[in-house]
Each structure stands twice: as structure tokens, then as C-alpha cells.
Amino acid sequence: MASPAAETSPPSTPSTASCPTPRPDAAAAAPSMSPSLLRAARSGDERRFVKALLADPAAPDLDAVATAGGNTLLHVAAWGGHPALASLLLRRAPGLLAARNAALDTPLHLAARAGAHKVVALLVAAFSSSSSSSAAADASSPSLRALTRATNRRGETPLHDAVRGGHEAAARALTAADPGLAGLCGGAGESPIYMAAAAGSLGMVRLLTKTYRNDEEEEEELPVLCSCTGPGGRTVLHAAVLTSNGEFLLSFPDECSVKIQDLFMFVRA
């Protein structure tokens, strides 16, 4: 598979005031990854990878070696959809889980972007396991949200990437781990559920509304549809009306009918 698109990601988009997107500083230049090691990682073949690793005269540090775009070996395995190789890397270098490339993408971003749902599930499980283990000794151990809500230079979470690509299985794995993700805005002011509605993706909207839970308390479907914003303060209902998709609109709860009629009046005005 080709190199991750994240290698040449667009510049950051300012986030909205209501949806802050912390942006850690990019990591310092890492040791270059040899072509043979990169090819082995892209293949997903564990034996080939180990052989290339042992044959590399530079004796690369798994935690540090990266491509020109800052992608670590775990980024490469995630983008290629190779759960076995990703698991091997996490056993040898667990710190790679939180690694960032030049575009501030984590391996979870690339797995979600590629629709590699098995890798998404693996990374989430690995973080949960390591976090639980360290929590016993460190009360300030980071929560799972540190992984699922990490934002890249575009101010977007892994779920934004999964929704943009139409990868429902990856989105399901992410929302199962963090039910509040669907309502978080990205740098362009769009929440994943708004993006799905604007794209007319009925299956994705159903998935996200079914799994969504507010961070503070459980919410019903109607408030979610009316509050998850897009550009200019638009809601999911705005996006649904603008798509003019009959099946899509009929899928909303009966309580939405009045609001949808009002929005149609607004659009026609």
C-alpha cells in the first residue's frame, strides 16, 4: 500500500472556541528508516520484518526510527492494516502507541483513516491494558480519551478520519471505546456525526446516534441531532435537510418532524 496520506497533510485549521484541539509540538527529527525495513513493515509479514530488522546494520531503535514524514513503524503497520505486526511492535515498543508523525497523526488516526478496524480495536485494547496496569501504581495515569481524542494538525480525532472514509467498522470500534467522540468538533467546526449527515451516509449516522453518549450524562437521540454542530452553527438536522435525501430524513425520530419542517421553510426562503 502507498505511504500514508498524512505525510503531506494540509496545514492546521483553527478550531472553534467551543471545541478546543490541543496540539502538541512535533517530535524532533527521528533516525531515518531504512528502505528494506520500510518495505518489510509495509508487507505486514512478521518474519520478513524481523529478518530485515536483524539484518539492518544500523540496529534501529523501534521507538525512534521513522520515515521522512515522521511515521513510525507502528504508523506504517496501522496504515497497512496489519494487526499481527502492530501487536508485535507494541510488545517490543509500547511507547509507539502515542507517537505522532509530522502531521501530528497517531497510529490510531492512520488505522481509522485506512478503515483498518482490527488495528483500531487492537490499539484501543493495548492502550486500555497499559493504562490499567500503570494506574495501579500511578493515580494520574492517562485515560483512554488521551488516545481516542488525540487531535492532529487538522484538529481532528481518529473518528473524523473513519467517518470521512465511510469506515463503519472502524467507527464502531472507536465509539464503543469512547461514546462521546461523535459529538466532538474538529478544526473545521464539524463533529463526526455532522460530517456523516452532510455526506448523506445514513448507515454512519445511525451508528453514531445509536452509540453516542454525552460526556456528563446519557442523552436521547433528538438532542444529539440538534446539538452536534457544523460550520456556521449548523446542526445535524441542517445537514440532513440540505442533502434532500428522503430515506435519510424519514429515518429521524418523529420528534424531529417539526424541526425538519421549519428547516425546509428556512432553506426555501
Coordinates of C-alpha atoms in Angstrom, one line a residue:
M1 CA 0.0 0.0 0.0
A2 CA 1.2 3.5 -0.7
S3 CA 2.6 5.7 2.0
P4 CA 0.1 7.3 4.4
A5 CA -1.6 10.4 3.0
A6 CA -0.6 12.0 6.3
E7 CA 2.9 12.5 5.0
T8 CA 1.7 15.6 3.2
S9 CA -1.2 16.7 5.3
P10 CA -2.7 20.2 4.8
P11 CA -2.0 22.9 7.3
S12 CA -3.9 23.3 10.5
T13 CA -7.4 24.8 10.6
P14 CA -8.2 26.9 13.6
S15 CA -10.5 25.2 16.0
T16 CA -13.7 26.7 17.3
A17 CA -13.8 28.2 20.7
S18 CA -16.2 25.5 22.0
C19 CA -14.2 22.6 20.6
P20 CA -10.5 23.1 21.7
T21 CA -8.0 21.0 19.9
P22 CA -4.7 20.8 21.8
R23 CA -1.7 20.5 19.6
P24 CA 1.5 19.1 21.0
D25 CA 4.8 20.1 19.5
A26 CA 6.0 17.9 16.7
A27 CA 8.7 15.5 17.7
A28 CA 12.3 16.2 16.9
A29 CA 13.8 14.6 13.8
A30 CA 14.0 10.8 14.3
P31 CA 16.6 8.4 12.9
S32 CA 15.7 7.5 9.3
M33 CA 14.1 4.2 8.5
S34 CA 16.0 2.1 6.0
P35 CA 14.2 1.2 2.7
S36 CA 14.4 -2.5 3.4
L37 CA 12.9 -2.1 6.9
L38 CA 10.1 0.1 5.5
R39 CA 9.3 -2.4 2.8
A40 CA 9.2 -5.2 5.3
A41 CA 6.8 -3.2 7.6
R42 CA 4.5 -2.4 4.6
S43 CA 4.3 -6.1 3.7
G44 CA 2.9 -6.9 7.1
D45 CA 4.9 -10.1 7.2
E46 CA 6.2 -10.6 10.7
R47 CA 9.0 -12.9 9.7
R48 CA 10.2 -10.7 6.9
F49 CA 10.1 -7.7 9.3
V50 CA 12.2 -9.4 12.0
K51 CA 14.6 -10.6 9.4
A52 CA 15.0 -7.1 8.0
L53 CA 15.4 -5.7 11.5
L54 CA 18.1 -8.1 12.4
A55 CA 19.9 -7.5 9.1
D56 CA 19.9 -3.8 9.4
P57 CA 23.5 -2.6 10.1
A58 CA 22.2 0.5 11.9
A59 CA 20.5 -1.6 14.6
P60 CA 17.5 0.7 14.6
D61 CA 15.6 1.7 17.8
L62 CA 12.0 0.6 17.3
D63 CA 10.8 3.5 19.4
A64 CA 12.7 6.1 17.4
V65 CA 13.1 5.1 13.8
A66 CA 10.7 6.9 11.4
T67 CA 10.1 7.9 7.8
A68 CA 10.7 11.3 6.3
G69 CA 7.1 12.2 7.2
G70 CA 7.6 11.1 10.8
N71 CA 5.7 7.9 10.5
T72 CA 7.0 5.2 13.0
L73 CA 6.9 1.5 12.3
L74 CA 3.5 1.4 14.1
H75 CA 2.1 4.1 11.9
V76 CA 3.2 2.0 8.8
A77 CA 1.6 -1.1 10.2
A78 CA -1.6 0.7 11.1
W79 CA -1.9 2.3 7.7
G80 CA -1.4 -1.0 6.0
G81 CA -3.9 -2.8 8.2
H82 CA -1.5 -5.3 9.7
P83 CA -2.8 -6.2 13.2
A84 CA -0.2 -9.0 13.8
L85 CA 2.7 -6.8 13.0
A86 CA 1.2 -4.0 15.1
S87 CA 0.8 -6.4 18.0
L88 CA 4.5 -7.4 17.7
L89 CA 5.6 -3.8 17.7
L90 CA 3.5 -2.9 20.7
R91 CA 5.1 -5.8 22.7
R92 CA 8.6 -4.6 21.8
A93 CA 7.9 -0.8 21.9
P94 CA 4.7 0.1 23.7
G95 CA 5.6 3.8 23.6
L96 CA 4.8 3.8 19.9
L97 CA 1.1 3.9 20.7
A98 CA 1.3 7.6 21.5
A99 CA 3.8 8.5 18.7
R100 CA 3.0 11.4 16.4
N101 CA 4.1 11.9 12.8
A102 CA 4.8 15.3 11.2
A103 CA 1.1 15.9 10.8
L104 CA 0.5 15.0 14.4
D105 CA -1.3 11.8 13.5
T106 CA -1.1 9.0 15.9
P107 CA -1.1 5.4 14.7
L108 CA -4.8 5.3 15.6
H109 CA -5.5 8.1 13.2
L110 CA -3.9 6.2 10.3
A111 CA -5.7 2.9 11.2
A112 CA -9.1 4.7 11.3
R113 CA -8.3 6.6 8.0
A114 CA -7.4 3.3 6.3
G115 CA -10.5 1.6 7.7
A116 CA -8.3 -1.0 9.5
H117 CA -10.9 -1.8 12.2
K118 CA -8.9 -4.7 13.6
V119 CA -5.9 -2.5 14.1
V120 CA -8.2 0.2 15.6
A121 CA -9.5 -2.4 18.1
L122 CA -6.0 -3.6 18.9
L123 CA -4.6 -0.2 19.6
V124 CA -7.6 0.7 21.8
A125 CA -7.2 -2.5 23.7
A126 CA -3.5 -2.1 24.1
F127 CA -3.9 1.4 25.5
S128 CA -6.6 0.3 27.9
S129 CA -4.4 -2.6 29.1
S130 CA -1.3 -0.5 29.6
S131 CA -3.3 2.3 31.2
S132 CA -5.0 -0.1 33.7
S133 CA -1.6 -1.6 34.6
S134 CA 0.0 1.7 35.3
A135 CA -3.0 3.1 37.1
A136 CA -2.3 0.7 40.0
A137 CA 1.0 2.5 40.6
D138 CA 0.2 5.9 39.3
A139 CA -3.1 7.6 40.2
S140 CA -2.5 10.2 37.4
S141 CA -2.4 7.6 34.7
P142 CA -3.9 8.9 31.4
S143 CA -7.4 7.8 30.5
L144 CA -8.4 6.2 27.2
R145 CA -9.6 9.5 25.9
A146 CA -5.9 10.6 25.7
L147 CA -5.8 8.2 22.7
T148 CA -9.2 8.4 21.2
R149 CA -9.5 12.2 21.4
A150 CA -5.9 13.0 20.3
T151 CA -6.1 15.6 17.5
N152 CA -3.8 16.1 14.5
R153 CA -2.8 19.3 12.7
R154 CA -6.3 19.5 11.3
G155 CA -7.7 19.4 14.8
E156 CA -9.4 16.1 14.1
T157 CA -9.8 12.9 16.1
P158 CA -9.4 9.4 14.6
L159 CA -13.2 9.2 14.4
H160 CA -13.3 12.1 12.0
D161 CA -11.0 10.1 9.7
A162 CA -13.1 7.0 10.0
V163 CA -16.3 8.9 9.1
R164 CA -14.7 10.7 6.2
G165 CA -13.7 7.4 4.7
G166 CA -17.0 5.8 5.3
H167 CA -15.4 3.1 7.5
E168 CA -18.3 2.0 9.7
A169 CA -16.4 -0.9 11.4
A170 CA -13.6 1.4 12.5
A171 CA -16.1 4.0 13.7
R172 CA -17.9 1.3 15.7
A173 CA -14.7 0.3 17.4
L174 CA -13.9 3.9 18.3
T175 CA -17.3 4.8 19.6
A176 CA -17.5 1.6 21.6
A177 CA -14.4 2.8 23.4
D178 CA -15.4 6.4 23.7
P179 CA -19.2 7.1 23.2
G180 CA -18.7 10.8 23.4
L181 CA -16.5 11.1 20.3
A182 CA -19.3 11.6 17.8
G183 CA -20.1 15.0 19.2
L184 CA -16.6 16.5 19.3
C185 CA -15.9 19.2 16.7
G186 CA -12.8 19.1 14.6
G187 CA -10.7 22.1 13.4
A188 CA -13.2 22.9 10.7
G189 CA -16.0 23.0 13.3
E190 CA -17.5 19.7 12.2
S191 CA -18.4 16.9 14.5
P192 CA -18.2 13.3 13.1
I193 CA -21.9 12.9 13.2
Y194 CA -22.4 16.2 11.3
M195 CA -19.9 15.0 8.7
A196 CA -21.8 11.8 8.3
A197 CA -25.1 13.6 7.8
A198 CA -23.6 16.1 5.4
A199 CA -22.3 13.2 3.3
G200 CA -25.7 11.6 3.3
S201 CA -24.3 8.5 5.0
L202 CA -27.4 7.0 6.6
G203 CA -25.7 3.9 8.0
M204 CA -23.0 6.0 9.6
V205 CA -25.5 8.5 11.1
R206 CA -27.5 5.6 12.6
L207 CA -24.3 4.1 14.0
L208 CA -23.2 7.3 15.6
T209 CA -26.5 8.3 17.0
K210 CA -27.0 4.9 18.5
T211 CA -23.7 4.8 20.3
Y212 CA -23.4 8.5 21.3
R213 CA -23.4 9.4 24.9
N214 CA -22.8 12.8 26.3
D215 CA -19.7 13.1 28.5
E216 CA -21.7 14.2 31.5
E217 CA -24.9 12.2 31.2
E218 CA -26.7 10.0 28.8
E219 CA -28.5 11.8 26.0
E220 CA -31.5 10.9 23.9
E221 CA -31.2 10.8 20.1
L222 CA -33.0 14.1 19.4
P223 CA -30.7 16.4 21.5
V224 CA -27.7 14.8 19.7
L225 CA -29.2 15.6 16.3
C226 CA -30.0 19.1 17.3
S227 CA -26.8 20.0 19.1
C228 CA -23.8 18.4 17.2
T229 CA -22.7 21.4 15.2
G230 CA -21.1 22.1 11.8
P231 CA -19.8 25.2 10.1
G232 CA -21.8 28.4 11.0
G233 CA -23.6 26.7 13.9
R234 CA -25.5 24.2 11.7
T235 CA -26.8 21.1 13.3
V236 CA -27.1 17.5 12.0
L237 CA -30.7 18.3 11.0
H238 CA -29.5 21.2 8.8
A239 CA -27.1 18.8 7.1
A240 CA -29.9 16.2 6.6
V241 CA -32.3 18.8 5.0
L242 CA -29.6 20.1 2.7
T243 CA -28.9 16.6 1.4
S244 CA -32.6 16.3 0.4
N245 CA -32.3 12.6 0.9
G246 CA -35.9 11.3 1.5
E247 CA -34.8 8.0 3.1
F248 CA -32.4 9.9 5.3
L249 CA -35.0 12.3 6.6
L250 CA -37.5 9.6 7.2
S251 CA -35.0 7.8 9.4
F252 CA -35.1 10.5 12.1
P253 CA -37.4 10.2 15.1
D254 CA -40.9 11.6 15.0
E255 CA -39.9 14.3 17.4
C256 CA -37.7 15.8 14.7
S257 CA -40.6 16.3 12.2
V258 CA -41.5 19.8 13.3
K259 CA -37.8 21.0 13.3
I260 CA -37.3 19.5 9.9
Q261 CA -40.3 21.3 8.5
D262 CA -39.0 24.6 10.0
L263 CA -35.6 24.0 8.4
F264 CA -37.2 23.3 5.0
M265 CA -39.0 26.6 5.3
F266 CA -35.7 28.3 6.1
V267 CA -33.9 26.7 3.2
R268 CA -36.6 27.6 0.7
A269 CA -36.8 31.2 1.9

